[in-house]
PDB file of C-alpha atoms and ligand atoms in Angstrom:
ATOM      1  CA  MET A  11      21.604 105.037  63.934  1.00 75.00           C
ATOM      2  CA  THR A  12      19.988 104.723  67.345  1.00 86.00           C
ATOM      3  CA  THR A  13      16.585 103.334  67.512  1.00 91.00           C
ATOM      4  CA  HIS A  14      14.242 103.778  70.340  1.00 91.00           C
ATOM      5  CA  LYS A  15      10.925 101.956  70.770  1.00 95.00           C
ATOM      6  CA  GLY A  16       7.811 103.347  72.538  1.00 96.00           C
ATOM      7  CA  SER A  17       4.386 102.391  73.178  1.00 97.00           C
ATOM      8  CA  CYS A  18       1.154 103.705  75.115  1.00 98.00           C
ATOM      9  CA  HIS A  19       0.348 102.610  78.512  1.00 97.00           C
ATOM     10  CA  CYS A  20      -1.774  99.463  77.546  1.00 98.00           C
ATOM     11  CA  GLY A  21       0.692  98.591  74.792  1.00 97.00           C
ATOM     12  CA  ALA A  22      -1.921  98.722  71.852  1.00 98.00           C
ATOM     13  CA  VAL A  23      -0.006 101.416  70.112  1.00 98.00           C
ATOM     14  CA  THR A  24       3.762 101.063  69.509  1.00 98.00           C
ATOM     15  CA  PHE A  25       6.191 103.147  67.665  1.00 97.00           C
ATOM     16  CA  GLU A  26       9.877 103.501  66.918  1.00 96.00           C
ATOM     17  CA  ILE A  27      12.017 106.566  66.876  1.00 94.00           C
ATOM     18  CA  SER A  28      15.387 106.679  64.735  1.00 94.00           C
ATOM     19  CA  GLY A  29      18.123 108.927  65.708  1.00 88.00           C
ATOM     20  CA  ASN A  30      19.366 110.541  68.915  1.00 80.00           C
ATOM     21  CA  VAL A  31      16.945 111.812  71.471  1.00 78.00           C
ATOM     22  CA  GLU A  32      18.372 114.751  73.217  1.00 77.00           C
ATOM     23  CA  LYS A  33      16.210 117.573  73.891  1.00 86.00           C
ATOM     24  CA  GLY A  34      13.172 117.216  75.848  1.00 91.00           C
ATOM     25  CA  VAL A  35      10.623 120.129  75.766  1.00 93.00           C
ATOM     26  CA  ARG A  36       7.279 121.136  77.595  1.00 93.00           C
ATOM     27  CA  CYS A  37       4.709 123.444  75.779  1.00 92.00           C
ATOM     28  CA  ASP A  38       2.555 125.937  77.612  1.00 92.00           C
ATOM     29  CA  CYS A  39      -0.233 126.043  75.290  1.00 90.00           C
ATOM     30  CA  SER A  40      -3.993 125.188  76.765  1.00 92.00           C
ATOM     31  CA  LEU A  41      -3.709 121.564  75.544  1.00 92.00           C
ATOM     32  CA  CYS A  42      -0.048 120.689  76.324  1.00 92.00           C
ATOM     33  CA  LYS A  43      -0.182 122.177  79.736  1.00 92.00           C
ATOM     34  CA  ARG A  44      -3.109 119.759  80.750  1.00 95.00           C
ATOM     35  CA  LYS A  45      -1.069 116.727  79.264  1.00 94.00           C
ATOM     36  CA  GLY A  46       2.007 117.648  81.157  1.00 93.00           C
ATOM     37  CA  ALA A  47       4.034 115.297  78.801  1.00 94.00           C
ATOM     38  CA  ILE A  48       7.612 115.890  78.104  1.00 93.00           C
ATOM     39  CA  MET A  49       8.117 115.877  74.302  1.00 94.00           C
ATOM     40  CA  VAL A  50      10.902 115.419  71.859  1.00 92.00           C
ATOM     41  CA  LEU A  51      10.565 117.384  68.311  1.00 92.00           C
ATOM     42  CA  MET A  52      11.922 115.711  65.400  1.00 91.00           C
ATOM     43  CA  GLU A  53      11.359 115.363  61.796  1.00 93.00           C
ATOM     44  CA  LYS A  54       8.587 113.086  60.426  1.00 92.00           C
ATOM     45  CA  ASP A  55      10.732 110.482  58.772  1.00 93.00           C
ATOM     46  CA  GLN A  56      12.377 109.806  62.334  1.00 94.00           C
ATOM     47  CA  PHE A  57       9.044 108.415  63.454  1.00 95.00           C
ATOM     48  CA  THR A  58       7.354 105.061  62.529  1.00 96.00           C
ATOM     49  CA  LEU A  59       4.095 103.684  63.802  1.00 97.00           C
ATOM     50  CA  THR A  60       4.661 100.161  64.290  1.00 97.00           C
ATOM     51  CA  SER A  61       1.302  98.846  65.523  1.00 97.00           C
ATOM     52  CA  GLY A  62      -2.114  99.882  66.894  1.00 97.00           C
ATOM     53  CA  GLU A  63      -3.161 102.590  64.173  1.00 96.00           C
ATOM     54  CA  ASP A  64      -6.606 101.243  64.879  1.00 97.00           C
ATOM     55  CA  ASN A  65      -6.528 102.215  68.525  1.00 97.00           C
ATOM     56  CA  LEU A  66      -5.179 105.747  67.776  1.00 97.00           C
ATOM     57  CA  SER A  67      -7.630 108.821  68.378  1.00 97.00           C
ATOM     58  CA  LEU A  68      -7.023 112.049  66.843  1.00 96.00           C
ATOM     59  CA  TYR A  69      -7.617 115.281  68.434  1.00 95.00           C
ATOM     60  CA  GLU A  70      -7.563 118.600  66.800  1.00 92.00           C
ATOM     61  CA  TRP A  71      -8.599 122.085  67.993  1.00 85.00           C
ATOM     62  CA  ASN A  72      -8.282 125.766  67.236  1.00 83.00           C
ATOM     63  CA  SER A  73      -6.454 125.785  63.575  1.00 81.00           C
ATOM     64  CA  GLN A  74      -6.955 122.158  63.276  1.00 82.00           C
ATOM     65  CA  VAL A  75      -3.145 122.195  61.752  1.00 84.00           C
ATOM     66  CA  ALA A  76      -1.630 120.088  64.504  1.00 87.00           C
ATOM     67  CA  LYS A  77      -2.609 116.462  64.896  1.00 93.00           C
ATOM     68  CA  HIS A  78      -2.739 115.192  68.401  1.00 95.00           C
ATOM     69  CA  TYR A  79      -2.718 111.438  68.815  1.00 97.00           C
ATOM     70  CA  PHE A  80      -3.415 109.369  71.433  1.00 97.00           C
ATOM     71  CA  CYS A  81      -4.477 105.667  72.504  1.00 98.00           C
ATOM     72  CA  LYS A  82      -8.296 105.344  72.661  1.00 98.00           C
ATOM     73  CA  LEU A  83      -8.034 102.408  75.089  1.00 98.00           C
ATOM     74  CA  CYS A  84      -5.598 103.944  77.732  1.00 98.00           C
ATOM     75  CA  GLY A  85      -5.767 107.634  76.854  1.00 97.00           C
ATOM     76  CA  ILE A  86      -2.094 108.145  76.756  1.00 98.00           C
ATOM     77  CA  TYR A  87      -0.762 110.873  74.266  1.00 97.00           C
ATOM     78  CA  THR A  88       1.849 109.148  72.090  1.00 97.00           C
ATOM     79  CA  HIS A  89       2.921 111.405  69.342  1.00 97.00           C
ATOM     80  CA  HIS A  90       1.605 114.573  67.333  1.00 95.00           C
ATOM     81  CA  LYS A  91       2.171 115.812  63.882  1.00 93.00           C
ATOM     82  CA  ARG A  92       3.303 119.736  64.266  1.00 86.00           C
ATOM     83  CA  ARG A  93       2.218 122.634  62.348  1.00 79.00           C
ATOM     84  CA  ARG A  94       5.271 122.193  60.221  1.00 78.00           C
ATOM     85  CA  ASP A  95       4.412 119.535  57.513  1.00 77.00           C
ATOM     86  CA  ASP A  96       7.548 117.505  58.179  1.00 86.00           C
ATOM     87  CA  GLY A  97       7.599 117.987  61.907  1.00 91.00           C
ATOM     88  CA  MET A  98       6.572 115.587  64.643  1.00 93.00           C
ATOM     89  CA  GLY A  99       6.823 115.289  68.295  1.00 94.00           C
ATOM     90  CA  PHE A 100       6.549 112.340  70.558  1.00 95.00           C
ATOM     91  CA  ASN A 101       6.072 111.671  74.374  1.00 96.00           C
ATOM     92  CA  VAL A 102       9.381 110.614  75.726  1.00 94.00           C
ATOM     93  CA  GLY A 103       7.570 108.894  78.690  1.00 93.00           C
ATOM     94  CA  CYS A 104       6.206 106.242  76.233  1.00 95.00           C
ATOM     95  CA  VAL A 105       9.770 105.404  75.386  1.00 92.00           C
ATOM     96  CA  ASP A 106      10.934 101.956  76.989  1.00 85.00           C
ATOM     97  CA  ASP A 107      14.211 102.012  79.037  1.00 75.00           C
ATOM     98  CA  PHE A 108      14.585 105.674  78.330  1.00 77.00           C
ATOM     99  CA  ASN A 109      16.882 107.494  80.753  1.00 77.00           C
ATOM    100  CA  MET A 110      15.294 110.935  81.386  1.00 77.00           C
ATOM    101  CA  GLU A 111      18.590 112.060  82.899  1.00 79.00           C
ATOM    102  CA  ILE A 112      20.175 112.240  79.313  1.00 76.00           C
ATOM    103  CA  LEU A 113      17.511 114.940  78.331  1.00 80.00           C
ATOM    104  CA  GLY A 114      19.340 117.350  80.886  1.00 80.00           C
ATOM    105  CA  GLU A 115      17.226 120.715  81.469  1.00 87.00           C
ATOM    106  CA  ILE A 116      13.731 120.550  79.794  1.00 89.00           C
ATOM    107  CA  GLY A 117      12.997 123.299  77.340  1.00 90.00           C
ATOM    108  CA  LEU A 118      10.050 125.377  77.232  1.00 90.00           C
ATOM    109  CA  VAL A 119       7.980 125.788  73.913  1.00 87.00           C
ATOM    110  CA  SER A 120       5.756 128.897  74.045  1.00 86.00           C
ATOM    111  CA  GLY A 121       2.863 127.279  72.304  1.00 83.00           C
ATOM    112  CA  SER A 122       0.554 129.754  73.977  1.00 83.00           C
ATOM    113  CA  LYS A 123       2.191 132.525  71.965  1.00 83.00           C
ATOM    114  CA  LEU A 124       1.415 130.636  68.402  1.00 77.00           C
ATOM    115  CA  SER A 125      -1.541 132.065  66.372  1.00 68.00           C
ATOM    116  CA  ILE A 126      -4.781 131.309  67.973  1.00 68.00           C
ATOM    117  CA  ILE A 127      -8.024 131.668  66.168  1.00 68.00           C
ATOM    118  CA  ASP A 128     -10.434 133.947  67.986  1.00 61.00           C
ATOM    119  CA  GLU A 129     -13.768 131.790  68.462  1.00 54.00           C
ATOM    120  CA  ALA A 130     -15.753 134.708  69.825  1.00 50.00           C
TER     121      ALA A 130
HETATM  122 ZN1   ZN B 222      -3.061 102.367  75.027  1.00 51.74          ZN
END
């Protein structure tokens, strides 16, 4: 089993991913399009936070179901818990020694089409 190590920019938050990393996606929701990160989606049990829990901040918006985590020191998005309970995603740019070329073509997730609560 392949293991990838990742970290935020300042190194306070570190994590490990088990399994192969193959398909990168972008999402066009109002949050992700601002972040601009390429994400890899996976199952929750493939992700292990290895340090920095105290430095993680959580951002929730709209339906509050997805949990978006970022380092409170350097501001880098590291991972998120998806709407589906057992789903996670992480920022592929955080992974050490990761060759972006193996991702091939980056997919697009239409997050903007997911249910949005009308706050009017
Ligand atoms: Zn950091």
